[in-house]
Coordinates of C-alpha atoms in Angstrom, one line a residue:
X28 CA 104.2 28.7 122.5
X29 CA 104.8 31.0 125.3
X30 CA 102.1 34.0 125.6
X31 CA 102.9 37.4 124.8
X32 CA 101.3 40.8 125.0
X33 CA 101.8 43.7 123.5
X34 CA 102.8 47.3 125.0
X35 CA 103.1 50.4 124.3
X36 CA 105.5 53.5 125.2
X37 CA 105.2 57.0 123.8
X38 CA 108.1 59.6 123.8
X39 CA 107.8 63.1 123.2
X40 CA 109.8 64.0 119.9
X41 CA 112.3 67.1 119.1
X42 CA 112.7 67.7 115.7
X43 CA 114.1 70.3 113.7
X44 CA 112.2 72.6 111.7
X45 CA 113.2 70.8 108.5
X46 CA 112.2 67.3 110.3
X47 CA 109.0 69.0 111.9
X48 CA 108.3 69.8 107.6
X49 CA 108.5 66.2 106.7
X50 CA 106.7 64.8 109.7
X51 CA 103.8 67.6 108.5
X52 CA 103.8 66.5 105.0
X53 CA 103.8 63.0 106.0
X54 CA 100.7 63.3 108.3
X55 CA 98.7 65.3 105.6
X56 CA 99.8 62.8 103.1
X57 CA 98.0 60.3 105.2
X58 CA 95.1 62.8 105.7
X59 CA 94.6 62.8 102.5
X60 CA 94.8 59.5 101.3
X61 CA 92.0 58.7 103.6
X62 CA 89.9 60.8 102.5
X63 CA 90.0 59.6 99.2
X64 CA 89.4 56.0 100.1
X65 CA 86.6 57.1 102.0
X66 CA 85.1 59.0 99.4
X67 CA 85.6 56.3 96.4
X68 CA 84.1 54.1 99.2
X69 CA 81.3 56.1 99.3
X70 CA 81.0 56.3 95.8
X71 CA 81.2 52.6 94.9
X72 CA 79.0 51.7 97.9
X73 CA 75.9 53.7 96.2
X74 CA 76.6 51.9 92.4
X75 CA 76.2 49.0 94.5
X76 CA 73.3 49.6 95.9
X77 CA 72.3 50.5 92.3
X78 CA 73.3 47.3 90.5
X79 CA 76.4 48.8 88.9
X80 CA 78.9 46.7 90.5
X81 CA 79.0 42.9 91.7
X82 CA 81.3 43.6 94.6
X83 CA 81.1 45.6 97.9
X84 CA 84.0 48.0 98.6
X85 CA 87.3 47.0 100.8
X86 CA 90.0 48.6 101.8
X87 CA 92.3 46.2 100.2
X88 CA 91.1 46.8 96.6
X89 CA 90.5 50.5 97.3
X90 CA 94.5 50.5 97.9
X91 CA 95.6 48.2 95.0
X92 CA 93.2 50.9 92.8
X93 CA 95.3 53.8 94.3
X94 CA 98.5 52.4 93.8
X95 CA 97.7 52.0 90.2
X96 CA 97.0 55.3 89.9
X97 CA 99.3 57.0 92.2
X98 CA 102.3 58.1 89.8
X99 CA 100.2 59.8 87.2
X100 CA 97.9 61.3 89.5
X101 CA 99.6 61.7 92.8
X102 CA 103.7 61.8 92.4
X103 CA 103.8 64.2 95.3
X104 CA 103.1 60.7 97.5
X105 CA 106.2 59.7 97.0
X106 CA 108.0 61.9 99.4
X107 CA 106.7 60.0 101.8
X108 CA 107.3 56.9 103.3
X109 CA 105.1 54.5 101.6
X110 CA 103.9 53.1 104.9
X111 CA 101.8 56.2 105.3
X112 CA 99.5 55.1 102.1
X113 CA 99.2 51.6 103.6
X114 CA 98.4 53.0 107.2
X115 CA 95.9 55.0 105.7
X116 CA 94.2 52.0 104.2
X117 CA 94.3 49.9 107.5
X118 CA 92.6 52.7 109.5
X119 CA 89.9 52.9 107.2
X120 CA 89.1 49.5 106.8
X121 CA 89.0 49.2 111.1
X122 CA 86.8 52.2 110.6
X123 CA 84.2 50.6 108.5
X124 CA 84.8 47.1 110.4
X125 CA 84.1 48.7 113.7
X126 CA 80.9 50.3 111.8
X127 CA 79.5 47.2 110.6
X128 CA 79.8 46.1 114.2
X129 CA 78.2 48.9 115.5
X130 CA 80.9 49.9 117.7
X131 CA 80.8 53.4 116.4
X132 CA 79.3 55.8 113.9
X133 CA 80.1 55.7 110.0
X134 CA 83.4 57.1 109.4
X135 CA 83.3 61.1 108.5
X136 CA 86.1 63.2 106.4
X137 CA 89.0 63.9 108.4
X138 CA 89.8 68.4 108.4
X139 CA 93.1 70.0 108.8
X140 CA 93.5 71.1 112.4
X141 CA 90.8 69.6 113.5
X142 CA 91.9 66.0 113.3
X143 CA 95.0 64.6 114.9
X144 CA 98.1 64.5 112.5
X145 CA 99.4 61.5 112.7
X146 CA 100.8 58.1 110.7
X147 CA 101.9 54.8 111.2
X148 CA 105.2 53.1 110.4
X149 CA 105.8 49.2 110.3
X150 CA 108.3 47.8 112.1
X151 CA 110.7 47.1 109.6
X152 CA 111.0 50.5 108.3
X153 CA 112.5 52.5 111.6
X154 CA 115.2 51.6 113.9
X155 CA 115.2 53.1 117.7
X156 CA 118.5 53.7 119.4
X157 CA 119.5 55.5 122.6
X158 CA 117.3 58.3 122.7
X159 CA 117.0 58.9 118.8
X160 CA 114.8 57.4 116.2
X161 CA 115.1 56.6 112.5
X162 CA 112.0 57.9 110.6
X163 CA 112.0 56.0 107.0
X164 CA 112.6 58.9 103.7
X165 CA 112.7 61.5 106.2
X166 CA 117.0 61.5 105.5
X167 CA 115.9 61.1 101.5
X168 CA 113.7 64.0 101.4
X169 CA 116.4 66.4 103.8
X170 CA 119.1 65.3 101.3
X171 CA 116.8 66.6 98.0
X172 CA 115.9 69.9 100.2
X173 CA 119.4 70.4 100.4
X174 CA 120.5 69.7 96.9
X175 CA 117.5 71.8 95.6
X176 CA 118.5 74.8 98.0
X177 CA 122.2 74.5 97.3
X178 CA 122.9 73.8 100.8
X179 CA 124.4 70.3 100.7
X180 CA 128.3 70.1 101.7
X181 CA 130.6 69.4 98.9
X182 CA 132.9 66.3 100.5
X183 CA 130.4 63.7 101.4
X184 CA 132.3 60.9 102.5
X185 CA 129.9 58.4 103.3
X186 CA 126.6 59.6 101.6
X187 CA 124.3 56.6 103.3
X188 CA 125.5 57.5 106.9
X189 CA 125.1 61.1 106.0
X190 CA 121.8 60.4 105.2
X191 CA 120.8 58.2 108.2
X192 CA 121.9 61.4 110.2
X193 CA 119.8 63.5 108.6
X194 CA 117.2 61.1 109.3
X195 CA 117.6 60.7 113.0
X196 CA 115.3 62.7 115.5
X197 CA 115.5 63.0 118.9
X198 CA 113.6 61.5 121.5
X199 CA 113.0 63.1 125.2
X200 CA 114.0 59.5 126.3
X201 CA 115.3 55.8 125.3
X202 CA 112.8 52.9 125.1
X203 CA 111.5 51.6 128.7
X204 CA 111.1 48.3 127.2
X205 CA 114.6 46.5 127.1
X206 CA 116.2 42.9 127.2
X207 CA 117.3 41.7 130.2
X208 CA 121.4 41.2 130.3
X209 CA 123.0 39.6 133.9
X210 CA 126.6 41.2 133.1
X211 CA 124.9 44.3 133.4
X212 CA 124.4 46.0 136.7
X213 CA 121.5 48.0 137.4
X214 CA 121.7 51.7 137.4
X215 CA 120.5 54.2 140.1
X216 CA 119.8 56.8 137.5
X217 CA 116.6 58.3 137.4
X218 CA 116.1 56.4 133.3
X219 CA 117.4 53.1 135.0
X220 CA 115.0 52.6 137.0
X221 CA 112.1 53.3 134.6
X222 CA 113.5 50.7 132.5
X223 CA 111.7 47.0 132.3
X224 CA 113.6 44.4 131.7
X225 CA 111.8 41.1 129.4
X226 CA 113.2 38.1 128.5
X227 CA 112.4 39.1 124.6
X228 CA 111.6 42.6 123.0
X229 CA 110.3 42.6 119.1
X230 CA 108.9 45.9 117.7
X231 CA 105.7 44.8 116.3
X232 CA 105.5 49.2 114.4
X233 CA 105.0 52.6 115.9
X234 CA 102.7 55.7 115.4
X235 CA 103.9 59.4 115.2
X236 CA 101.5 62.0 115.8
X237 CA 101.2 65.3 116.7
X238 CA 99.6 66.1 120.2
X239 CA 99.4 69.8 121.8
X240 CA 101.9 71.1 119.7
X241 CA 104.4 68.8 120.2
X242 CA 105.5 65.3 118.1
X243 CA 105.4 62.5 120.3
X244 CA 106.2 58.5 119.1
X245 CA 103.9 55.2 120.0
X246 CA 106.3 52.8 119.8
X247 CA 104.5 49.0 119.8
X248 CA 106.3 45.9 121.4
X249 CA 105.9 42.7 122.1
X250 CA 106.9 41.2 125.5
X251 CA 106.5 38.0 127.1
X252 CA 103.7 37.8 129.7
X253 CA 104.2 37.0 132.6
X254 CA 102.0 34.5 134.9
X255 CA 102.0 36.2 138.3
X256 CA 100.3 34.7 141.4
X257 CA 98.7 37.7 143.5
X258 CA 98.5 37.4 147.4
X259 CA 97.1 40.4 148.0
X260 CA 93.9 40.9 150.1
X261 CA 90.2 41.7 148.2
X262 CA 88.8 44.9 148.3
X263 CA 85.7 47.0 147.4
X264 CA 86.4 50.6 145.4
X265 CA 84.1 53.6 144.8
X266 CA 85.0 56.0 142.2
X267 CA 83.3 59.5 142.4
X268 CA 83.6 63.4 141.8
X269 CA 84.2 64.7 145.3
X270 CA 86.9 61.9 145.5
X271 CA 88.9 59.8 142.8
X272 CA 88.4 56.4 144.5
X273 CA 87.2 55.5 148.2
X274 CA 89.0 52.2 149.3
X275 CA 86.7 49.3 151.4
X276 CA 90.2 49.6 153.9
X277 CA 90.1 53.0 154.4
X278 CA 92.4 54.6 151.6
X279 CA 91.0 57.2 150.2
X280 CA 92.6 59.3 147.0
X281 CA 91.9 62.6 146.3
X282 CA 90.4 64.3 142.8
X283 CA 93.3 66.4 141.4
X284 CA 90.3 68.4 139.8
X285 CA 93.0 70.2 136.5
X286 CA 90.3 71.3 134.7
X287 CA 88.5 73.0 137.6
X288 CA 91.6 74.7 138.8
X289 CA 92.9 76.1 135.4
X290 CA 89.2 76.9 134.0
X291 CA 90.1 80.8 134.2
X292 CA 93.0 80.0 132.0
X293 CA 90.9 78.0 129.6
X294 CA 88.2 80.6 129.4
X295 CA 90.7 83.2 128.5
X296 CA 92.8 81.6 125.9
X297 CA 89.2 80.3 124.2
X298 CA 88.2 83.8 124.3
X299 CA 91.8 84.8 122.8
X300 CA 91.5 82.6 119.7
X301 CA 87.5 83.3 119.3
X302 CA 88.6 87.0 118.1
X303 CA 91.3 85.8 115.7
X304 CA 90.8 86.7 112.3
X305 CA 89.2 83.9 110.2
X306 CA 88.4 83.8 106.7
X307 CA 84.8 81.7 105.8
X308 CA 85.9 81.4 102.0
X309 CA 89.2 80.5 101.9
X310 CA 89.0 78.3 105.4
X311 CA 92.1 79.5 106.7
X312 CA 92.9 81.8 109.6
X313 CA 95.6 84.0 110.4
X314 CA 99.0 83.4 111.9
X315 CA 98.0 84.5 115.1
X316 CA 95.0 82.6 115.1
X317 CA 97.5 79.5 115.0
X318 CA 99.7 80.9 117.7
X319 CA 96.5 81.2 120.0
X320 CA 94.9 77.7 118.8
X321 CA 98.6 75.9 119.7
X322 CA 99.0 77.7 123.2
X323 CA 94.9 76.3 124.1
X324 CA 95.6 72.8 122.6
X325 CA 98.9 72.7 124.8
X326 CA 96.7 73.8 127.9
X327 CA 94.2 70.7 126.9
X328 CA 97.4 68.7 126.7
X329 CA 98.7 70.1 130.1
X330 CA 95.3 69.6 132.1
X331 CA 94.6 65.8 130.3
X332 CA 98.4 64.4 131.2
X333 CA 98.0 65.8 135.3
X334 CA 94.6 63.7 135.1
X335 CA 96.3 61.0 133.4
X336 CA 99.3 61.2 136.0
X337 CA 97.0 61.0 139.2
X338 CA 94.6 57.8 137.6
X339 CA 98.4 56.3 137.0
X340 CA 99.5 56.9 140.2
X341 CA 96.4 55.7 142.0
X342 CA 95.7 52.3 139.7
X343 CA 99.4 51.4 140.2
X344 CA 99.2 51.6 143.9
X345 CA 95.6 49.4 144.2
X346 CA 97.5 47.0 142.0
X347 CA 100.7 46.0 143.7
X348 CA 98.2 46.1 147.3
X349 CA 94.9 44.5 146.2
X350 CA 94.7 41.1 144.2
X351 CA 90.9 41.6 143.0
X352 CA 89.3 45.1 142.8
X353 CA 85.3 45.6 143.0
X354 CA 84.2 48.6 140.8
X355 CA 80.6 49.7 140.0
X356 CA 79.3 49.2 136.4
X357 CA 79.4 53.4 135.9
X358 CA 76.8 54.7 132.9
X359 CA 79.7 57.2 132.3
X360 CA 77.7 58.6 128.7
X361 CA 74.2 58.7 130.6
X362 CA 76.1 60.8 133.3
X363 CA 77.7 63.0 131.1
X364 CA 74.1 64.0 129.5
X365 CA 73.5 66.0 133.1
X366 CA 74.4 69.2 132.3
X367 CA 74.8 70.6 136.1
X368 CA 77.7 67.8 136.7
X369 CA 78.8 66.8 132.8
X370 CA 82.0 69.4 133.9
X371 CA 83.1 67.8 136.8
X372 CA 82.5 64.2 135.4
X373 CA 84.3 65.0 132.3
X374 CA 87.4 66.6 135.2
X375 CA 87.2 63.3 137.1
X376 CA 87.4 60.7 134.4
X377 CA 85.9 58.1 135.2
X378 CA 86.1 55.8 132.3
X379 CA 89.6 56.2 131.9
X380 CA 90.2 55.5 135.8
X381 CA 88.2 52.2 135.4
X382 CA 89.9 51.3 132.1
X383 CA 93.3 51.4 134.2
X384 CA 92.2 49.0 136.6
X385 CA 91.4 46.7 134.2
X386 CA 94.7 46.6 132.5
X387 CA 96.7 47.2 135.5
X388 CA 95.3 44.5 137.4
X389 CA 95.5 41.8 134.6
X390 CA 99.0 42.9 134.1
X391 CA 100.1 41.6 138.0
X392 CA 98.1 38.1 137.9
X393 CA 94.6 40.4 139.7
X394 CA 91.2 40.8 138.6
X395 CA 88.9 43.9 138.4
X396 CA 85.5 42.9 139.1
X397 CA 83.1 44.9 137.6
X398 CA 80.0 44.8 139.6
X399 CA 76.1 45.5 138.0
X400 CA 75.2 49.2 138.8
X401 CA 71.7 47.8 140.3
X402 CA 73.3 45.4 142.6
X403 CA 72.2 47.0 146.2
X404 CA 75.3 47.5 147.8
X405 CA 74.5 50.7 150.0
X406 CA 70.9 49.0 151.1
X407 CA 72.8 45.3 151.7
X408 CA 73.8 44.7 155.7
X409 CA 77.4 43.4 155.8
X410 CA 76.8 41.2 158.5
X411 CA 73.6 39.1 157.7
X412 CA 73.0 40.3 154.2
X413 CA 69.8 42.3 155.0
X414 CA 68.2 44.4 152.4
X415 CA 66.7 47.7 153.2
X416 CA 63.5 48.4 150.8
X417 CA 64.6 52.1 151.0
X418 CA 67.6 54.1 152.2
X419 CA 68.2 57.7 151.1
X420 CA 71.5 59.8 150.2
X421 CA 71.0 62.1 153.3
X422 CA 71.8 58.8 155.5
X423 CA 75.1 58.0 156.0
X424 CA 75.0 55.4 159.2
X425 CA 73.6 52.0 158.5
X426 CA 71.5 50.2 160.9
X427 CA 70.6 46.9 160.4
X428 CA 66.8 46.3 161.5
X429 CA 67.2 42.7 161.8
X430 CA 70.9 41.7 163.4
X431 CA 71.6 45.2 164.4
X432 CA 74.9 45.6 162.9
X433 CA 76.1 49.9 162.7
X434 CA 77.8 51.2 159.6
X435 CA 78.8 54.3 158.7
X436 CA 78.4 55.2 155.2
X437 CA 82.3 55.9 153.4

């Protein structure tokens, strides 16, 4: 069986207002829905732990007990595709898995507006074309709108293409992740060439979520991978704040610094929505509260896609030039506890940069060698392999005390 991986491509989203309303209620459907398996999780946990039930909670049985009870106590579900209730389910059952493994903290109430609105839809349930997709009920619940308003046309031909149509939304652009045809030439266009061609595509599902004030699409595939045999010489690479990464060959690739350069902006705007009105009792704020909350999470968006950009730009070039990659072992949480650089080190991200050489690198037949934080690279001669018991910062020539080897520091 040939070896496959799977990728990932995520296009912005333009719906309509009425789209943008079912894409809402969709994501607060699933909002909901996990928060009530979390809370009847809760609930039957502690009549375990008191004897009142033989069985541990799951997220299987949790959904089989809400279906059950869905149509008598939650019709309003079912304006909704229904594979918002069974995404619901899934994330919560990774939640607690990843808690029993101690890979994060126990799973905590999701809040309007302060979570990100999103849901997942399996791959049988949508269909992608050239830049537009299918969301499942989402032509359903426009047809109903319009038949409760009065605004449906009176001639419909074909009601099931009408109602694909209605369910359509458009995409910024058309999937990068195509099949490979030899009667076709390749195109110069600017979307050509972003294309990749496979041997196979199968959509495996997709996520749509909500993201700065705009809808974007996470569309999951599955490609064959591809065994690659890299020529390319080794290097050594040294991530840091004052530069992104410091090549052993002399590249060097500066910090784009977003969050440094637009932190008047930032200040401003966070100021801006701080004096919105806000009601404590009824939780909700005022429509320019939301106005100012949607222009500073579109300047969070803004600043994290030019950092995003830059570590993209960067990992892609060490990748098709270097076939193995040293990095240091960063403590990237114990840094971030320093509060006169956790700023800048949250502007340079650092985990994210060393998380795209790992996959980058992998991806063209490399290897990113992650090398122990202790290991005494600075203090190690080059030549001989001399150790120095003790070499300061403020030093940046290396002189080898026993074959005399010169080094300046990079």
């Amino acid at each position: 069986m040939a070896a496959t991986m799977i990728k990932a491509h995520k296009i912005r989203l333009h719906p309509t207002p009425e789209q943008e309303d079912y894409l809402r209620r969709a994501a607060g459907t699933r909002r909901f829905v996990y928060n009530w398996g979390l809370a009847e999780w809760n609930k039957q946990y502690a009549e375990y732990k008191e004897g009142k039930r033989e069985k541990k909670p799951t997220a299987n049985a949790l959904k089989k007990h809400f279906q059950a009870i869905r149509e008598k106590d939650f019709p309003w579900t079912f304006e909704v595709t229904k594979c918002v209730i069974e995404g619901a389910f899934e994330d919560l059952g990774d939640a607690f898995s990843r808690f029993f493994k101690g890979q994060n903290d126990h799973p905590t109430f999701k809040k309007k507006n302060k979570s990100r609105e999103s849901f997942y839809v399996a791959n049988d349930k949508f269909s992608v074309g050239d830049h537009w997709i299918v969301v499942p009920v989402l032509g359903q619940f426009l047809l109903d709108k319009q038949q409760a308003d009065g605004t449906l046309p009176q001639k419909i031909r074909n009601k099931t293409k009408y109602k694909r149509g209605l369910g359509k939304v458009n995409m910024a652009e058309s999937l990068r992740f195509v099949v490979a045809d030899s009667s076709q030439k390749a195109g110069t266009w600017r979307n050509e060439k972003k294309k990749v061609l496979c041997s196979s595509v199968k959509m495996v599902g997709a996520t749509i979520g909500l993201s700065g004030g705009y809808w974007y699409v996470s569309i999951h595939v599955e490609v064959p991978a591809i065994s690659v045999i890299n020529t390319h010489p080794i290097v050594g690479v040294d991530v840091g704040i004052k530069e992104a990464a410091i090549v052993s060959d002399g590249r060097r690739f500066e910090n784009q610094k977003p969050l440094a350069r637009q932190i008047k902006k930032l200040k401003r705007l966070s100021r801006s929505l701080s004096r919105k009105q806000y009601d404590q009792e009824s939780k909700q704020g005022s429509k320019n509260r939301e106005k100012a909350r949607v222009k500073l999470a579109r300047l969070h968006g803004q600043l994290a896609n030019i950092r995003r950009d830059s570590q993209h730009k960067l990992t892609t070039e060490m990748a098709r030039t270097c076939s193995v990659v040293g990095l240091e072992d960063l403590h990237v949480k114990g840094l971030l506890k320093n509060r006169k650089l956790a700023r800048t080190m949250a502007d340079a991200g650092l985990g994210q940069l060393l998380q795209f050489f790992e996959t980058k690198m992998q991806a063209v037949g490399g290897q990113a060698i992650v090398v122990d934080r202790f290991f005494p690279s600075t203090k190690r001669c080059s030549g001989c392999g001399h150790v120095k018991k003790r070499m300061p910062l403020k030093y940046r020539t290396y002189c080898c005390l026993k074959c005399g080897l010169v080094r300046t520091a990079t």
